[in-house]
Every structure is written in structure tokens, then in C-alpha cells.
């Protein structure tokens, strides 16, 4: 990933903020991670480094920018009506996007239950026998956070994971989950075969690893403002 003016300005801002007086209130790990996540997802999509996202750039990352792929939502977020999304506009639309994604993922889960009636009572064996279902579930932040132990029993099985790289790639693409679970993400990043199969995320992964090194904190972050308050997180 290159370092355009926009990225450099964010890096410098983070650096000088870290030099604030000790008496000033320091940001929490949650706040640092949330701010980083919003900046990185924007920079990840900004292929031409012009500090704006057009429809083509947004469409290249449908999992991350699904909210803005709806022309009505993009038009609403586009405050200056120039047809592209600026970082400040994305930040202003963040809460609406959060609500949109929450409702969408709830509906997606309900659709899966209609196709897999045993899903609400699923155990590890059932999931491992349905890798196509796991691939969809690993991309659903709500299910991942509400069924943390069950999900872990699947993705921490190295034999199963090696046999189903498509499921593991879906998990790596769930950037919200990866950012909210730094300890687990750190372990998952060791699987070079999966991460190298996702070239569009290599720079994001490197920056996330750097953030984890610089701000070691809890193994799971549960107060991030990109996690909806309606999600029942199971530790």
C-alpha cells in the first residue's frame, strides 16, 4: 500500500496525538482501534490515492462498503453532492451504516435458518459437515460474536481449516471481527497460505499487525463503535 498525502496526514496526526501531556485523557484501546479501523478500511479501498471513493472502488470491497453500494445511501452520505465518498462523509454516516449492517446481517442469518433448520442448535460436528454454511457464518459479525466458542471450535481445527480454505478466507474478510479480536487475529495471520490468497488485504493485515504490536490490550474488544449495541457477545 502506498503512502499518499491522506495516509501521511493520518499517520502524523496519530503520532502527535501520542505526544499529548500526561495529564490529558488518553484514548482507550477501543477508541484507538475503532479510529484505525475506519481509516484503514477507507485507505484499503482508495486505489488511486485521491482521498475519495468512487462507486468502482466501493464495489471492489462489497463486504465492507455494502451500505454505500445502495445508491440511495451513497446519495444521502454524499453531503457535497460530488458523486464520491470522502472520509469525513463516511464518518458522518457511520451510525446509519452500523444500523444498516446490523439489520442486514440479522436478515442474512434468518435466511440461513430457513435453509438450515438445525442451525440454531448446531454443534461443532454439524458445522464441520456443512463447510458452505460455515463460510457464510464466518462472514457474519453478529453470529461470530454471539457464538464465539462454537466458531472457535471450528476455525481452530487445523486439519479442517486446511481442507476448507474458502471458509478461512471468509473469516479473514470479516474485518470487523478481525479488528475486534486482536489475539485471535494474530494467530490467524500466521497462516500464510490463507493471507497470501487475499492480496487485497495484505496491506490491511500488515497495518493491523502493527497496531496490535503498538497497542497490546484485551484479547477481545467489545465496546468498539463499529459493533452494534444489539449484538449479544458471548465470551
PDB file of C-alpha atoms in Angstrom:
ATOM      1  CA  UNK A   1       0.000   0.000   0.000  1.00  0.00           C
ATOM      2  CA  UNK A   2       1.346   3.414  -0.900  1.00  0.00           C
ATOM      3  CA  UNK A   3       1.528   6.398   1.405  1.00  0.00           C
ATOM      4  CA  UNK A   4      -0.448   9.231  -0.217  1.00  0.00           C
ATOM      5  CA  UNK A   5      -0.869  12.605   1.443  1.00  0.00           C
ATOM      6  CA  UNK A   6      -4.093  11.434   3.049  1.00  0.00           C
ATOM      7  CA  UNK A   7      -2.400   8.465   4.718  1.00  0.00           C
ATOM      8  CA  UNK A   8       0.606  10.524   5.795  1.00  0.00           C
ATOM      9  CA  UNK A   9      -1.672  13.099   7.396  1.00  0.00           C
ATOM     10  CA  UNK A  10      -3.390  10.368   9.393  1.00  0.00           C
ATOM     11  CA  UNK A  11      -0.069   8.887  10.496  1.00  0.00           C
ATOM     12  CA  UNK A  12       1.252  12.287  11.596  1.00  0.00           C
ATOM     13  CA  UNK A  13      -1.962  13.013  13.446  1.00  0.00           C
ATOM     14  CA  UNK A  14      -1.669   9.738  15.355  1.00  0.00           C
ATOM     15  CA  UNK A  15       1.992  10.468  16.142  1.00  0.00           C
ATOM     16  CA  UNK A  16       1.480  13.972  17.508  1.00  0.00           C
ATOM     17  CA  UNK A  17      -1.594  12.923  19.448  1.00  0.00           C
ATOM     18  CA  UNK A  18       0.594  10.381  21.234  1.00  0.00           C
ATOM     19  CA  UNK A  19       2.811  13.273  22.422  1.00  0.00           C
ATOM     20  CA  UNK A  20      -0.018  14.956  24.342  1.00  0.00           C
ATOM     21  CA  UNK A  21       0.629  15.838  28.021  1.00  0.00           C
ATOM     22  CA  UNK A  22       0.285  13.037  30.520  1.00  0.00           C
ATOM     23  CA  UNK A  23      -2.471  14.972  32.275  1.00  0.00           C
ATOM     24  CA  UNK A  24      -4.644  14.821  29.170  1.00  0.00           C
ATOM     25  CA  UNK A  25      -7.095  11.965  28.959  1.00  0.00           C
ATOM     26  CA  UNK A  26      -5.553   9.203  26.865  1.00  0.00           C
ATOM     27  CA  UNK A  27      -7.696   7.370  24.322  1.00  0.00           C
ATOM     28  CA  UNK A  28      -8.709   3.849  25.204  1.00  0.00           C
ATOM     29  CA  UNK A  29      -7.572   0.813  23.224  1.00  0.00           C
ATOM     30  CA  UNK A  30     -11.142   0.569  21.910  1.00  0.00           C
ATOM     31  CA  UNK A  31     -11.065   4.160  20.662  1.00  0.00           C
ATOM     32  CA  UNK A  32      -7.649   3.738  19.062  1.00  0.00           C
ATOM     33  CA  UNK A  33      -8.710   0.531  17.321  1.00  0.00           C
ATOM     34  CA  UNK A  34     -12.011   1.987  16.148  1.00  0.00           C
ATOM     35  CA  UNK A  35     -10.355   5.057  14.651  1.00  0.00           C
ATOM     36  CA  UNK A  36      -7.706   2.890  12.994  1.00  0.00           C
ATOM     37  CA  UNK A  37     -10.319   0.536  11.576  1.00  0.00           C
ATOM     38  CA  UNK A  38     -12.321   3.335   9.972  1.00  0.00           C
ATOM     39  CA  UNK A  39      -9.194   4.889   8.439  1.00  0.00           C
ATOM     40  CA  UNK A  40      -7.777   1.607   7.180  1.00  0.00           C
ATOM     41  CA  UNK A  41     -10.958   0.374   5.531  1.00  0.00           C
ATOM     42  CA  UNK A  42     -11.135   3.679   3.655  1.00  0.00           C
ATOM     43  CA  UNK A  43      -7.475   3.597   2.599  1.00  0.00           C
ATOM     44  CA  UNK A  44      -7.760  -0.045   1.608  1.00  0.00           C
ATOM     45  CA  UNK A  45     -10.393   0.840  -0.992  1.00  0.00           C
ATOM     46  CA  UNK A  46      -8.785   4.085  -2.200  1.00  0.00           C
ATOM     47  CA  UNK A  47      -6.845   2.531  -5.059  1.00  0.00           C
ATOM     48  CA  UNK A  48      -5.867   5.789  -6.795  1.00  0.00           C
ATOM     49  CA  UNK A  49      -4.905   7.596  -3.564  1.00  0.00           C
ATOM     50  CA  UNK A  50      -7.131  10.624  -4.200  1.00  0.00           C
ATOM     51  CA  UNK A  51      -8.737  10.510  -0.722  1.00  0.00           C
ATOM     52  CA  UNK A  52     -12.128   9.766  -2.284  1.00  0.00           C
ATOM     53  CA  UNK A  53     -14.011   6.565  -3.023  1.00  0.00           C
ATOM     54  CA  UNK A  54     -15.999   6.301  -6.218  1.00  0.00           C
ATOM     55  CA  UNK A  55     -18.572   3.601  -6.945  1.00  0.00           C
ATOM     56  CA  UNK A  56     -15.989   1.307  -8.554  1.00  0.00           C
ATOM     57  CA  UNK A  57     -13.697   1.456  -5.521  1.00  0.00           C
ATOM     58  CA  UNK A  58     -16.606   0.856  -3.161  1.00  0.00           C
ATOM     59  CA  UNK A  59     -17.821  -2.108  -5.218  1.00  0.00           C
ATOM     60  CA  UNK A  60     -14.366  -3.722  -5.035  1.00  0.00           C
ATOM     61  CA  UNK A  61     -14.999  -4.334  -1.308  1.00  0.00           C
ATOM     62  CA  UNK A  62     -18.689  -5.260  -1.098  1.00  0.00           C
ATOM     63  CA  UNK A  63     -18.393  -6.815   2.365  1.00  0.00           C
ATOM     64  CA  UNK A  64     -17.024  -3.608   3.833  1.00  0.00           C
ATOM     65  CA  UNK A  65     -18.998  -0.984   1.914  1.00  0.00           C
ATOM     66  CA  UNK A  66     -22.325  -2.705   1.346  1.00  0.00           C
ATOM     67  CA  UNK A  67     -24.147   0.260   2.884  1.00  0.00           C
ATOM     68  CA  UNK A  68     -22.751   2.685   0.314  1.00  0.00           C
ATOM     69  CA  UNK A  69     -23.435   0.345  -2.615  1.00  0.00           C
ATOM     70  CA  UNK A  70     -27.101   1.275  -2.282  1.00  0.00           C
ATOM     71  CA  UNK A  71     -27.404   4.410  -4.486  1.00  0.00           C
ATOM     72  CA  UNK A  72     -29.839   5.965  -2.030  1.00  0.00           C
ATOM     73  CA  UNK A  73     -27.464   5.544   0.908  1.00  0.00           C
ATOM     74  CA  UNK A  74     -24.492   6.840  -1.062  1.00  0.00           C
ATOM     75  CA  UNK A  75     -26.501   9.856  -2.221  1.00  0.00           C
ATOM     76  CA  UNK A  76     -27.524  10.564   1.387  1.00  0.00           C
ATOM     77  CA  UNK A  77     -23.913  10.275   2.633  1.00  0.00           C
ATOM     78  CA  UNK A  78     -22.577  12.429  -0.230  1.00  0.00           C
ATOM     79  CA  UNK A  79     -23.028  15.720   1.560  1.00  0.00           C
ATOM     80  CA  UNK A  80     -21.333  17.936  -1.048  1.00  0.00           C
ATOM     81  CA  UNK A  81     -23.011  16.100  -3.947  1.00  0.00           C
ATOM     82  CA  UNK A  82     -19.786  15.459  -5.881  1.00  0.00           C
ATOM     83  CA  UNK A  83     -20.655  11.819  -6.553  1.00  0.00           C
ATOM     84  CA  UNK A  84     -17.867  10.297  -4.410  1.00  0.00           C
ATOM     85  CA  UNK A  85     -17.407   9.408  -0.766  1.00  0.00           C
ATOM     86  CA  UNK A  86     -14.942  11.416   1.327  1.00  0.00           C
ATOM     87  CA  UNK A  87     -13.576  10.126   4.631  1.00  0.00           C
ATOM     88  CA  UNK A  88     -15.425  12.783   6.635  1.00  0.00           C
ATOM     89  CA  UNK A  89     -18.659  11.818   4.891  1.00  0.00           C
ATOM     90  CA  UNK A  90     -18.095   8.165   5.702  1.00  0.00           C
ATOM     91  CA  UNK A  91     -17.513   9.006   9.347  1.00  0.00           C
ATOM     92  CA  UNK A  92     -20.678  11.102   9.494  1.00  0.00           C
ATOM     93  CA  UNK A  93     -22.694   8.230   8.014  1.00  0.00           C
ATOM     94  CA  UNK A  94     -21.129   5.655  10.320  1.00  0.00           C
ATOM     95  CA  UNK A  95     -24.069   5.176  12.694  1.00  0.00           C
ATOM     96  CA  UNK A  96     -26.562   4.777   9.879  1.00  0.00           C
ATOM     97  CA  UNK A  97     -24.211   2.292   8.247  1.00  0.00           C
ATOM     98  CA  UNK A  98     -23.922   0.376  11.514  1.00  0.00           C
ATOM     99  CA  UNK A  99     -27.700   0.084  11.837  1.00  0.00           C
ATOM    100  CA  UNK A 100     -27.987  -0.952   8.184  1.00  0.00           C
ATOM    101  CA  UNK A 101     -25.381  -3.699   8.522  1.00  0.00           C
ATOM    102  CA  UNK A 102     -26.921  -4.943  11.777  1.00  0.00           C
ATOM    103  CA  UNK A 103     -30.325  -5.353  10.161  1.00  0.00           C
ATOM    104  CA  UNK A 104     -28.810  -6.896   7.047  1.00  0.00           C
ATOM    105  CA  UNK A 105     -26.804  -9.492   8.978  1.00  0.00           C
ATOM    106  CA  UNK A 106     -29.840 -10.398  11.098  1.00  0.00           C
ATOM    107  CA  UNK A 107     -31.833 -10.978   7.921  1.00  0.00           C
ATOM    108  CA  UNK A 108     -28.974 -12.996   6.412  1.00  0.00           C
ATOM    109  CA  UNK A 109     -28.928 -15.244   9.478  1.00  0.00           C
ATOM    110  CA  UNK A 110     -32.695 -15.748   9.316  1.00  0.00           C
ATOM    111  CA  UNK A 111     -32.349 -16.750   5.663  1.00  0.00           C
ATOM    112  CA  UNK A 112     -29.712 -19.307   6.644  1.00  0.00           C
ATOM    113  CA  UNK A 113     -32.028 -20.755   9.295  1.00  0.00           C
ATOM    114  CA  UNK A 114     -34.681 -21.276   6.628  1.00  0.00           C
ATOM    115  CA  UNK A 115     -32.153 -23.177   4.531  1.00  0.00           C
ATOM    116  CA  UNK A 116     -30.549 -24.967   7.519  1.00  0.00           C
ATOM    117  CA  UNK A 117     -33.319 -25.531  10.116  1.00  0.00           C
ATOM    118  CA  UNK A 118     -30.876 -27.172  12.538  1.00  0.00           C
ATOM    119  CA  UNK A 119     -28.619 -24.121  12.624  1.00  0.00           C
ATOM    120  CA  UNK A 120     -29.942 -22.702  15.942  1.00  0.00           C
ATOM    121  CA  UNK A 121     -28.964 -25.982  17.635  1.00  0.00           C
ATOM    122  CA  UNK A 122     -25.809 -26.550  15.602  1.00  0.00           C
ATOM    123  CA  UNK A 123     -22.772 -28.097  17.233  1.00  0.00           C
ATOM    124  CA  UNK A 124     -19.187 -28.399  16.022  1.00  0.00           C
ATOM    125  CA  UNK A 125     -19.787 -31.595  14.076  1.00  0.00           C
ATOM    126  CA  UNK A 126     -22.812 -30.189  12.272  1.00  0.00           C
ATOM    127  CA  UNK A 127     -20.867 -27.123  11.174  1.00  0.00           C
ATOM    128  CA  UNK A 128     -17.856 -29.120  10.023  1.00  0.00           C
ATOM    129  CA  UNK A 129     -20.168 -31.270   7.933  1.00  0.00           C
ATOM    130  CA  UNK A 130     -21.528 -28.128   6.240  1.00  0.00           C
ATOM    131  CA  UNK A 131     -18.489 -26.073   5.184  1.00  0.00           C
ATOM    132  CA  UNK A 132     -20.570 -23.985   2.771  1.00  0.00           C
ATOM    133  CA  UNK A 133     -22.666 -22.880   5.755  1.00  0.00           C
ATOM    134  CA  UNK A 134     -19.559 -22.097   7.812  1.00  0.00           C
ATOM    135  CA  UNK A 135     -18.259 -19.894   5.000  1.00  0.00           C
ATOM    136  CA  UNK A 136     -21.395 -17.772   5.219  1.00  0.00           C
ATOM    137  CA  UNK A 137     -21.409 -17.733   9.017  1.00  0.00           C
ATOM    138  CA  UNK A 138     -17.749 -16.697   9.246  1.00  0.00           C
ATOM    139  CA  UNK A 139     -18.638 -13.583   7.263  1.00  0.00           C
ATOM    140  CA  UNK A 140     -21.436 -12.658   9.665  1.00  0.00           C
ATOM    141  CA  UNK A 141     -20.149 -10.491  12.525  1.00  0.00           C
ATOM    142  CA  UNK A 142     -23.266 -10.994  14.638  1.00  0.00           C
ATOM    143  CA  UNK A 143     -23.094 -14.790  14.507  1.00  0.00           C
ATOM    144  CA  UNK A 144     -19.347 -14.783  15.126  1.00  0.00           C
ATOM    145  CA  UNK A 145     -19.634 -12.662  18.265  1.00  0.00           C
ATOM    146  CA  UNK A 146     -22.727 -14.385  19.629  1.00  0.00           C
ATOM    147  CA  UNK A 147     -21.322 -17.880  19.028  1.00  0.00           C
ATOM    148  CA  UNK A 148     -17.665 -17.274  19.811  1.00  0.00           C
ATOM    149  CA  UNK A 149     -16.888 -20.672  21.378  1.00  0.00           C
ATOM    150  CA  UNK A 150     -18.666 -22.624  18.667  1.00  0.00           C
ATOM    151  CA  UNK A 151     -16.906 -20.669  15.935  1.00  0.00           C
ATOM    152  CA  UNK A 152     -13.548 -21.187  17.652  1.00  0.00           C
ATOM    153  CA  UNK A 153     -14.080 -24.956  17.803  1.00  0.00           C
ATOM    154  CA  UNK A 154     -14.218 -24.909  14.003  1.00  0.00           C
ATOM    155  CA  UNK A 155     -11.565 -22.418  12.894  1.00  0.00           C
ATOM    156  CA  UNK A 156      -9.015 -23.632  15.463  1.00  0.00           C
ATOM    157  CA  UNK A 157      -9.095 -27.148  13.977  1.00  0.00           C
ATOM    158  CA  UNK A 158      -6.024 -27.019  11.693  1.00  0.00           C
ATOM    159  CA  UNK A 159      -6.993 -30.115   9.707  1.00  0.00           C
ATOM    160  CA  UNK A 160     -10.491 -28.845   8.931  1.00  0.00           C
ATOM    161  CA  UNK A 161      -9.226 -25.335   8.198  1.00  0.00           C
ATOM    162  CA  UNK A 162      -6.650 -26.676   5.733  1.00  0.00           C
ATOM    163  CA  UNK A 163      -9.348 -28.603   3.919  1.00  0.00           C
ATOM    164  CA  UNK A 164     -11.661 -25.602   3.649  1.00  0.00           C
ATOM    165  CA  UNK A 165      -9.597 -22.519   2.835  1.00  0.00           C
ATOM    166  CA  UNK A 166     -12.672 -20.771   1.428  1.00  0.00           C
ATOM    167  CA  UNK A 167     -14.162 -20.664   4.937  1.00  0.00           C
ATOM    168  CA  UNK A 168     -10.967 -19.284   6.418  1.00  0.00           C
ATOM    169  CA  UNK A 169     -10.765 -16.641   3.700  1.00  0.00           C
ATOM    170  CA  UNK A 170     -14.320 -15.590   4.584  1.00  0.00           C
ATOM    171  CA  UNK A 171     -13.205 -15.168   8.199  1.00  0.00           C
ATOM    172  CA  UNK A 172     -10.212 -13.042   7.178  1.00  0.00           C
ATOM    173  CA  UNK A 173     -12.514 -10.856   5.079  1.00  0.00           C
ATOM    174  CA  UNK A 174     -14.662 -10.203   8.150  1.00  0.00           C
ATOM    175  CA  UNK A 175     -12.548  -7.175   9.026  1.00  0.00           C
ATOM    176  CA  UNK A 176     -14.774  -6.059  11.881  1.00  0.00           C
ATOM    177  CA  UNK A 177     -14.348  -9.407  13.586  1.00  0.00           C
ATOM    178  CA  UNK A 178     -10.596  -9.465  12.965  1.00  0.00           C
ATOM    179  CA  UNK A 179     -10.193  -5.960  14.397  1.00  0.00           C
ATOM    180  CA  UNK A 180     -12.339  -6.768  17.435  1.00  0.00           C
ATOM    181  CA  UNK A 181     -10.390  -9.945  18.241  1.00  0.00           C
ATOM    182  CA  UNK A 182      -6.699  -8.962  18.146  1.00  0.00           C
ATOM    183  CA  UNK A 183      -5.345 -12.048  19.904  1.00  0.00           C
ATOM    184  CA  UNK A 184      -7.206 -14.457  17.619  1.00  0.00           C
ATOM    185  CA  UNK A 185      -6.370 -12.382  14.543  1.00  0.00           C
ATOM    186  CA  UNK A 186      -2.687 -12.526  15.448  1.00  0.00           C
ATOM    187  CA  UNK A 187      -2.845 -16.329  15.453  1.00  0.00           C
ATOM    188  CA  UNK A 188      -4.822 -16.467  12.216  1.00  0.00           C
ATOM    189  CA  UNK A 189      -2.308 -14.248  10.446  1.00  0.00           C
ATOM    190  CA  UNK A 190       0.297 -16.990  10.880  1.00  0.00           C
ATOM    191  CA  UNK A 191      -1.478 -18.984   8.180  1.00  0.00           C
ATOM    192  CA  UNK A 192       0.410 -17.529   5.253  1.00  0.00           C
ATOM    193  CA  UNK A 193      -1.409 -19.692   2.710  1.00  0.00           C
ATOM    194  CA  UNK A 194      -4.731 -18.027   3.509  1.00  0.00           C
ATOM    195  CA  UNK A 195      -3.460 -14.485   3.882  1.00  0.00           C
ATOM    196  CA  UNK A 196      -1.453 -14.653   0.664  1.00  0.00           C
ATOM    197  CA  UNK A 197      -4.618 -15.777  -1.118  1.00  0.00           C
ATOM    198  CA  UNK A 198      -6.146 -12.404  -0.242  1.00  0.00           C
ATOM    199  CA  UNK A 199      -3.810  -9.878  -1.886  1.00  0.00           C
ATOM    200  CA  UNK A 200      -6.322  -7.066  -1.465  1.00  0.00           C
ATOM    201  CA  UNK A 201      -5.991  -7.478   2.313  1.00  0.00           C
ATOM    202  CA  UNK A 202      -2.231  -7.886   2.678  1.00  0.00           C
ATOM    203  CA  UNK A 203      -1.611  -4.208   3.430  1.00  0.00           C
ATOM    204  CA  UNK A 204      -4.567  -4.131   5.817  1.00  0.00           C
ATOM    205  CA  UNK A 205      -3.187  -7.186   7.601  1.00  0.00           C
ATOM    206  CA  UNK A 206       0.272  -5.605   7.937  1.00  0.00           C
ATOM    207  CA  UNK A 207      -1.180  -2.430   9.411  1.00  0.00           C
ATOM    208  CA  UNK A 208      -3.412  -4.420  11.749  1.00  0.00           C
ATOM    209  CA  UNK A 209      -0.453  -6.431  12.998  1.00  0.00           C
ATOM    210  CA  UNK A 210       1.454  -3.203  13.601  1.00  0.00           C
ATOM    211  CA  UNK A 211      -1.490  -1.797  15.568  1.00  0.00           C
ATOM    212  CA  UNK A 212      -1.623  -4.951  17.694  1.00  0.00           C
ATOM    213  CA  UNK A 213       2.093  -4.642  18.461  1.00  0.00           C
ATOM    214  CA  UNK A 214       1.869  -0.948  19.352  1.00  0.00           C
ATOM    215  CA  UNK A 215      -1.311  -1.209  21.427  1.00  0.00           C
ATOM    216  CA  UNK A 216      -1.412  -4.565  23.199  1.00  0.00           C
ATOM    217  CA  UNK A 217      -4.688  -4.751  25.022  1.00  0.00           C
ATOM    218  CA  UNK A 218      -7.509  -7.148  25.836  1.00  0.00           C
ATOM    219  CA  UNK A 219      -7.902 -10.280  23.751  1.00  0.00           C
ATOM    220  CA  UNK A 220     -11.346  -9.123  22.653  1.00  0.00           C
ATOM    221  CA  UNK A 221     -12.637  -5.572  22.228  1.00  0.00           C
ATOM    222  CA  UNK A 222     -16.359  -5.324  22.844  1.00  0.00           C
ATOM    223  CA  UNK A 223     -17.103  -1.587  23.022  1.00  0.00           C
ATOM    224  CA  UNK A 224     -15.959  -0.595  19.541  1.00  0.00           C
ATOM    225  CA  UNK A 225     -18.327   1.798  17.849  1.00  0.00           C
ATOM    226  CA  UNK A 226     -18.445  -0.400  14.743  1.00  0.00           C
ATOM    227  CA  UNK A 227     -20.052  -3.204  16.785  1.00  0.00           C
ATOM    228  CA  UNK A 228     -23.786  -2.710  17.186  1.00  0.00           C
ATOM    229  CA  UNK A 229     -25.121  -2.474  20.731  1.00  0.00           C
ATOM    230  CA  UNK A 230     -27.739  -5.099  19.886  1.00  0.00           C
ATOM    231  CA  UNK A 231     -25.177  -7.858  19.406  1.00  0.00           C
ATOM    232  CA  UNK A 232     -25.101 -10.287  22.327  1.00  0.00           C
ATOM    233  CA  UNK A 233     -21.403 -11.002  22.609  1.00  0.00           C
ATOM    234  CA  UNK A 234     -20.560 -14.395  24.102  1.00  0.00           C
ATOM    235  CA  UNK A 235     -17.082 -14.682  25.536  1.00  0.00           C
TER     236      UNK A 235
END
